[in-house]
Coordinates of C-alpha atoms and ligand atoms in Angstrom, one line a residue:
X292 CA -12.4 -19.6 -9.2
X293 CA -13.4 -20.0 -5.5
X294 CA -10.8 -21.0 -3.0
X295 CA -10.8 -24.0 -0.6
X296 CA -9.1 -24.0 2.8
X297 CA -5.4 -24.6 2.1
X298 CA -3.4 -26.6 4.6
X299 CA 0.2 -25.9 5.3
X300 CA 2.4 -27.3 2.5
X301 CA 0.3 -25.6 -0.2
X302 CA 2.0 -23.0 -2.5
X303 CA 1.1 -19.4 -2.5
X304 CA 1.9 -17.4 -5.7
X305 CA 3.0 -13.8 -5.3
X306 CA 2.8 -11.5 -8.2
X307 CA 5.6 -8.9 -7.7
X308 CA 9.1 -9.3 -6.3
X309 CA 9.5 -6.4 -3.8
X310 CA 9.9 -6.2 -0.1
X311 CA 6.1 -6.7 0.5
X312 CA 6.3 -10.0 -1.2
X313 CA 9.5 -10.8 0.7
X314 CA 7.8 -10.2 4.1
X315 CA 4.7 -12.1 3.0
X316 CA 6.8 -15.1 2.0
X317 CA 8.6 -15.0 5.3
X318 CA 5.3 -15.0 7.2
X319 CA 4.0 -17.9 4.9
X320 CA 7.1 -19.9 5.6
X321 CA 6.6 -19.7 9.4
X322 CA 3.2 -21.2 8.9
X323 CA 4.6 -24.0 6.7
X324 CA 3.5 -22.7 3.3
X325 CA 5.6 -22.5 0.2
X326 CA 5.8 -19.4 -2.0
X327 CA 6.4 -19.0 -5.7
X328 CA 7.1 -15.4 -6.9
X329 CA 6.5 -14.0 -10.3
X330 CA 8.8 -11.1 -10.9
X331 CA 10.4 -9.2 -13.8
X332 CA 13.9 -9.4 -12.4
X333 CA 16.2 -12.2 -11.1
X334 CA 17.3 -12.1 -7.4
X335 CA 14.3 -9.9 -6.4
X336 CA 13.8 -9.3 -2.6
X337 CA 11.0 -11.8 -2.7
X338 CA 12.9 -14.4 -4.8
X339 CA 15.7 -14.4 -2.2
X340 CA 13.4 -15.9 0.4
X341 CA 11.1 -18.0 -1.8
X342 CA 11.5 -21.6 -2.9
X343 CA 10.5 -21.0 -6.5
X344 CA 10.4 -18.1 -9.0
X345 CA 9.1 -17.3 -12.5
X346 CA 11.1 -14.5 -14.0
X347 CA 9.4 -12.9 -17.0
X348 CA 7.5 -9.8 -18.1
X349 CA 3.9 -9.3 -17.1
X350 CA 2.7 -9.7 -20.7
X351 CA 4.4 -13.1 -21.1
X352 CA 1.2 -15.3 -21.3
X353 CA 3.2 -18.6 -21.2
X354 CA 5.1 -17.6 -18.1
X355 CA 1.9 -16.5 -16.4
X356 CA 0.3 -19.9 -17.2
X357 CA 3.3 -21.7 -15.9
X358 CA 3.2 -19.7 -12.7
X359 CA -0.6 -20.3 -12.3
X360 CA 0.0 -24.1 -12.8
X361 CA 2.6 -24.1 -10.1
X362 CA 0.6 -22.4 -7.3
X363 CA -2.5 -23.2 -5.3
X364 CA -3.6 -19.6 -4.8
X365 CA -2.1 -16.3 -5.8
X366 CA -1.9 -12.7 -4.5
X367 CA -0.1 -9.6 -5.5
X368 CA 2.3 -7.4 -3.6
X369 CA 2.4 -4.4 -6.0
X370 CA -0.8 -2.8 -7.3
X371 CA 0.5 -1.7 -10.6
X372 CA 0.6 -5.2 -12.0
X373 CA -1.2 -5.0 -15.3
X374 CA -4.9 -6.1 -14.9
X375 CA -4.6 -8.5 -17.8
X376 CA -1.8 -10.4 -16.1
X377 CA -3.9 -10.8 -12.9
X378 CA -6.9 -11.8 -14.9
X379 CA -5.0 -14.5 -16.7
X380 CA -3.8 -16.0 -13.5
X381 CA -7.3 -15.7 -12.0
X382 CA -8.7 -17.7 -14.9
X383 CA -6.7 -20.7 -13.7
X384 CA -6.3 -20.3 -9.9
X385 CA -8.0 -18.3 -7.2
X386 CA -6.5 -14.8 -6.8
X387 CA -7.1 -12.8 -3.6
X388 CA -7.9 -10.0 -3.0
X389 CA -10.3 -10.4 -5.9
X390 CA -8.8 -8.8 -9.1
X391 CA -11.8 -6.4 -9.4
X392 CA -10.6 -4.6 -6.3
X393 CA -7.2 -4.1 -8.0
X394 CA -9.0 -2.6 -11.0
X395 CA -10.6 0.0 -8.8
X396 CA -7.5 0.9 -6.9
X397 CA -5.3 1.0 -10.0
X398 CA -7.1 4.1 -11.1
X399 CA -7.3 7.1 -8.8
X400 CA -10.5 8.3 -10.4
X401 CA -12.3 5.0 -10.1
X402 CA -11.1 4.7 -6.5
X403 CA -12.5 8.1 -5.5
X404 CA -15.7 7.5 -7.4
X405 CA -16.1 4.2 -5.5
X406 CA -15.4 5.9 -2.2
X407 CA -18.0 8.6 -3.0
X408 CA -20.5 5.8 -4.0
X409 CA -20.2 4.3 -0.5
X410 CA -20.4 7.6 1.3
X411 CA -16.8 7.9 2.3
X412 CA -15.5 11.4 2.4
X413 CA -12.6 12.4 0.2
X414 CA -11.2 15.8 -0.8
X415 CA -12.9 17.6 -3.7
X416 CA -11.7 16.2 -7.0
X417 CA -12.3 16.4 -10.8
X418 CA -11.3 14.3 -13.8
X419 CA -9.0 16.2 -16.1
X420 CA -8.7 15.0 -19.7
X421 CA -6.8 17.9 -21.3
X422 CA -5.0 21.2 -20.7
X423 CA -8.0 23.4 -21.2
X424 CA -10.0 21.3 -18.7
X425 CA -7.0 21.7 -16.3
X426 CA -7.0 25.5 -16.7
X427 CA -10.7 25.6 -16.0
X428 CA -10.4 23.4 -12.9
X429 CA -7.5 25.5 -11.6
X430 CA -9.8 28.5 -11.7
X431 CA -12.6 26.6 -10.0
X432 CA -10.5 24.9 -7.3
X433 CA -8.2 27.7 -6.4
X434 CA -4.7 27.1 -4.9
X435 CA -2.9 25.1 -3.8
X436 CA -4.2 22.0 -5.6
X437 CA -2.7 18.7 -6.5
X438 CA -2.7 17.3 -10.1
X439 CA -2.1 13.5 -10.2
X440 CA -2.0 11.0 -13.1
X441 CA -4.9 8.6 -12.6
X442 CA -2.6 5.6 -13.2
X443 CA 0.7 4.3 -12.0
X444 CA 0.6 6.6 -9.0
X445 CA 2.5 5.8 -5.9
X446 CA 5.0 7.5 -3.7
X447 CA 4.1 10.8 -5.3
X448 CA 5.0 9.7 -8.8
X449 CA 3.1 11.6 -11.5
X450 CA 2.1 14.3 -9.0
X451 CA 2.3 18.1 -9.3
X452 CA 1.4 20.7 -6.7
X453 CA -0.3 23.7 -8.3
X454 CA 0.2 27.2 -7.1
X455 CA -1.1 30.5 -8.5
X456 CA 2.2 30.7 -10.5
X457 CA 1.8 27.3 -12.1
X458 CA 1.1 27.3 -15.9
X459 CA -1.5 24.7 -16.9
X460 CA 0.6 23.5 -19.9
X461 CA 3.7 23.0 -17.8
X462 CA 1.8 21.1 -15.0
X463 CA 0.1 18.8 -17.6
X464 CA 3.4 18.0 -19.1
X465 CA 5.0 17.3 -15.7
X466 CA 2.2 15.0 -14.6
X467 CA 3.0 12.9 -17.7
X468 CA -0.3 10.9 -17.8
X469 CA -3.1 10.7 -20.3
X470 CA -5.8 11.4 -17.8
X471 CA -5.4 13.3 -14.6
X472 CA -7.3 14.0 -11.4
X473 CA -7.2 17.4 -9.8
X474 CA -7.6 17.4 -6.0
X475 CA -8.2 20.2 -3.6
X476 CA -5.2 20.5 -1.3
X477 CA -6.0 19.2 2.2
X478 CA -4.5 21.3 4.9
X479 CA -4.2 18.3 7.2
X480 CA -3.1 18.1 10.9
X481 CA -1.7 14.7 10.2
X482 CA -1.8 11.7 7.8
X483 CA -2.8 8.4 9.2
X484 CA -3.5 4.9 7.8
X485 CA -5.6 2.0 9.0
X486 CA -4.8 -1.6 8.0
X487 CA -7.8 -3.9 7.9
X488 CA -7.6 -7.6 7.4
X489 CA -10.7 -9.6 6.4
X490 CA -11.3 -13.3 5.8
X491 CA -13.8 -15.3 3.7
X492 CA -16.5 -15.6 6.4
X493 CA -16.6 -11.8 6.8
X494 CA -14.6 -11.8 10.1
X495 CA -12.3 -8.7 10.1
X496 CA -9.8 -6.9 12.3
X497 CA -8.3 -3.4 12.2
X498 CA -5.0 -2.4 13.5
X499 CA -5.0 1.0 15.4
X500 CA -4.5 4.0 13.1
X501 CA -0.8 5.0 12.7
X502 CA 0.6 8.4 11.9
X503 CA 2.6 8.7 8.7
X504 CA 5.2 11.3 8.0
X505 CA 6.4 11.7 4.4
X506 CA 9.4 13.2 2.9
X507 CA 9.3 14.1 -0.8
X508 CA 6.0 12.2 -1.0
X509 CA 7.6 9.0 0.2
X510 CA 6.8 7.5 3.6
X511 CA 9.6 8.3 6.0
X512 CA 8.3 7.5 9.5
X513 CA 5.3 5.7 11.0
X514 CA 4.3 6.4 14.6
X515 CA 2.2 3.6 16.0
X516 CA -0.4 4.2 17.3
X517 CA -1.2 7.7 15.9
X518 CA -1.3 10.6 18.4
X519 CA -5.0 11.4 17.7
X520 CA -8.2 11.6 19.8
X521 CA -9.8 8.3 20.5
X522 CA -13.0 9.3 18.7
X523 CA -11.0 10.1 15.6
X524 CA -9.3 6.7 15.8
X525 CA -12.6 4.9 16.2
X526 CA -14.0 6.8 13.2
X527 CA -10.9 6.0 11.1
X528 CA -11.2 2.3 11.9
X529 CA -14.9 2.3 11.1
X530 CA -14.1 3.8 7.7
X531 CA -11.5 1.1 7.0
X532 CA -13.9 -1.6 8.0
X533 CA -16.7 -0.1 5.8
X534 CA -14.4 0.1 2.8
X535 CA -13.2 -3.5 3.3
X536 CA -16.8 -4.8 3.6
X537 CA -18.1 -2.9 0.5
X538 CA -15.1 -4.2 -1.5
X539 CA -15.8 -7.7 -0.2
X540 CA -12.1 -7.8 0.6
X541 CA -10.4 -11.1 1.4
X542 CA -6.9 -10.2 2.4
X543 CA -5.4 -7.0 3.7
X544 CA -6.2 -3.4 2.8
X545 CA -4.5 -0.2 3.8
X546 CA -6.6 3.0 3.9
X547 CA -4.6 6.2 3.8
X548 CA -6.4 9.2 5.3
X549 CA -5.9 12.8 6.1
X550 CA -7.0 14.2 9.5
X551 CA -8.1 17.8 9.4
X552 CA -7.3 20.1 12.4
X553 CA -10.9 19.9 13.6
X554 CA -10.9 16.1 13.4
X555 CA -12.6 15.4 10.1
X556 CA -11.2 12.3 8.4
X557 CA -10.8 12.2 4.5
X558 CA -9.6 9.1 2.6
X559 CA -6.7 9.7 0.3
X560 CA -5.8 6.3 -1.1
X561 CA -6.5 2.6 -0.9
X562 CA -3.9 -0.2 -1.2
X563 CA -5.3 -3.7 -1.3
X564 CA -2.1 -5.3 0.0
X565 CA 0.2 -5.1 3.0
X566 CA 1.5 -1.5 3.4
X567 CA 4.7 0.2 4.4
X568 CA 2.8 1.8 7.3
X569 CA 2.0 -1.7 8.7
X570 CA 5.6 -2.9 8.9
X571 CA 5.6 -2.1 12.7
X572 CA 3.1 -4.9 13.1
X573 CA 5.8 -7.5 12.5
X574 CA 7.6 -6.6 15.7
X575 CA 5.0 -5.0 17.9
X576 CA 1.8 -7.0 17.3
X577 CA 0.6 -10.5 18.1
X578 CA 0.0 -11.1 14.4
X579 CA 1.6 -9.1 11.6
X580 CA -0.2 -7.7 8.6
X581 CA 1.7 -10.2 6.5
X582 CA 0.6 -13.2 8.5
X583 CA -3.0 -11.9 8.4
X584 CA -2.7 -11.9 4.6
X585 CA -1.4 -15.5 4.6
X586 CA -4.3 -16.5 6.9
X587 CA -6.9 -14.8 4.7
X588 CA -5.5 -16.4 1.5
X589 CA -5.5 -19.9 3.0
X590 CA -8.9 -19.7 4.7
X591 CA -7.5 -19.7 8.2
X592 CA -8.9 -17.5 11.1
X593 CA -7.4 -14.1 11.7
X594 CA -4.8 -13.7 14.5
X595 CA -5.0 -11.0 17.2
X596 CA -4.1 -7.5 16.2
X597 CA -3.2 -6.5 19.7
X598 CA 0.1 -4.7 20.1
X599 CA 2.4 -5.4 23.0
X600 CA 4.6 -2.4 22.3
X601 CA 4.2 1.0 20.7
X602 CA 6.6 1.6 17.8
X603 CA 8.3 4.0 15.5
X604 CA 9.1 2.7 12.1
X605 CA 11.7 4.5 10.0
X606 CA 12.3 3.7 6.4
X607 CA 15.8 3.3 5.2
X608 CA 15.7 5.2 1.9
X609 CA 18.7 5.1 -0.4
X610 CA 22.0 5.6 1.4
X611 CA 20.2 5.6 4.8
X612 CA 20.7 1.8 4.6
X613 CA 24.4 2.4 5.5
X614 CA 23.2 3.2 9.0
X615 CA 22.4 -0.5 9.6
X616 CA 25.2 -0.9 12.1
X617 CA 24.1 2.1 14.1
X618 CA 20.6 0.8 14.2
X619 CA 21.8 -2.4 15.8
X620 CA 23.4 -0.5 18.7
X621 CA 19.9 0.1 20.1
X622 CA 18.6 -3.1 21.6
X623 CA 15.0 -2.2 21.0
X624 CA 15.5 -1.5 17.3
X625 CA 14.5 -4.2 14.9
X626 CA 16.4 -4.0 11.6
X627 CA 14.8 -5.3 8.4
X628 CA 16.8 -5.2 5.2
X629 CA 15.3 -6.1 1.8
X630 CA 18.4 -7.5 0.1
X631 CA 18.4 -4.9 -2.7
X632 CA 21.9 -4.6 -4.2
X633 CA 21.7 -1.3 -5.9
X634 CA 21.2 1.8 -3.8
X635 CA 19.2 4.6 -5.5
X636 CA 18.0 7.9 -4.0
X637 CA 14.6 7.3 -2.4
X638 CA 14.7 3.6 -3.0
X639 CA 13.2 1.6 0.0
X640 CA 16.2 -0.5 1.1
X641 CA 14.9 -1.5 4.5
X642 CA 13.4 -0.2 7.7
X643 CA 14.0 0.0 11.4
X644 CA 11.2 -0.5 14.0
X645 CA 12.0 0.9 17.4
X646 CA 9.9 -0.7 20.1
X647 CA 8.5 1.0 23.2
X648 CA 7.2 -2.0 25.2
X649 CA 4.1 -1.7 27.3
X650 CA 5.3 -2.5 30.8
Ligands
AMP925 P1 -0.5 9.8 -2.8 O1 0.4 9.3 -3.9 O2 -1.8 10.2 -3.3 O3 -0.5 8.9 -1.6 O4 0.2 11.2 -2.3 C1 1.5 11.1 -1.6 C2 1.5 12.2 -0.6 O5 1.3 13.5 -1.2 C3 0.4 12.1 0.5 O6 0.7 11.2 1.5 C4 0.3 13.5 1.0 O7 1.4 13.8 1.9 C5 0.5 14.3 -0.3 N1 -0.8 14.6 -0.9 C6 -1.4 13.9 -1.8 N2 -2.6 14.4 -2.2 C7 -2.8 15.5 -1.4 C8 -3.8 16.5 -1.2 N3 -5.0 16.4 -2.0 N4 -3.7 17.4 -0.3 C9 -2.5 17.5 0.5 N5 -1.5 16.7 0.3 C10 -1.6 15.6 -0.6

């Protein structure tokens, strides 16, 4: 279904109840929109700041229909929502970004094939459907290499780094998926991401590339803007714009990239939603990534992506959240907590953005 311009007062449906939904709902509320979340658990980070919630499993057709009936437009904050659930909602109400984009980014192999089809450089990769194919590919690719499950992959889940000592059977078991993708290891100088927002009339805006430092495959720190040459930054923004245009994106898309020591940029992953590496935009930019999503959903013009401060965003993973009091001692630190009751190792509990204002 196509979407009309939605005036404040309309209800935005959010599939997924995590912190990205929470921050989207907060941005929506500022513009006078209501949100209704669909989540599998009660008291989710999104539900805590939303006026309405449907709590059910993603295969509960009646619940999905009730949710669709209650909203004017829907989006998703988590890309592993089953495609059938998104399609069911999309049959009743507009869903943006369009669900076909989610179906590409759900699957690492489709995603890389898509990137190749639009002439975007990635690392060398191959589909792996069984152990013997893996053993052959390990001989062809050399080491190190990275085996990933094609589905349900985020924050390094379903990922195994292969070395000359690795046994193919063992790696296949550890990966735990039915189909895998083997990637040549990228010896990168740094990892960056670009967030691009695009609205229905094709207008777009890119935030400057930011530098992402991971710990155990989970984002730990984002430095905004990235400490890279300006021509590399321009190239990275151009790639993000190209991908958004070829996907016919309406919404927000994060493009994760590797920068090689000589400046070559390779795309690693796409996420058609607000992204952890864009949290700094809440405090340091004229318009946050979350507000851009709300504007794109509702048919409003984009806001400025200009930043008035540089920033360093630090995730509060697991017990790091206990440092919240220390964080507040720095007057330029902006603390964001996600309302999650249960602390688990590596769980994203909140983040701190330290601002370095341009004077
Ligand atoms: P992903 O789930 O694909 O985003 O991977 C998580 C992290 O693992 C990335 O941010 C990189 O730090 C690392 N990684 C993934 N794929 C590769 C690769 N082909 N070469 C080097 N590092 C990788």
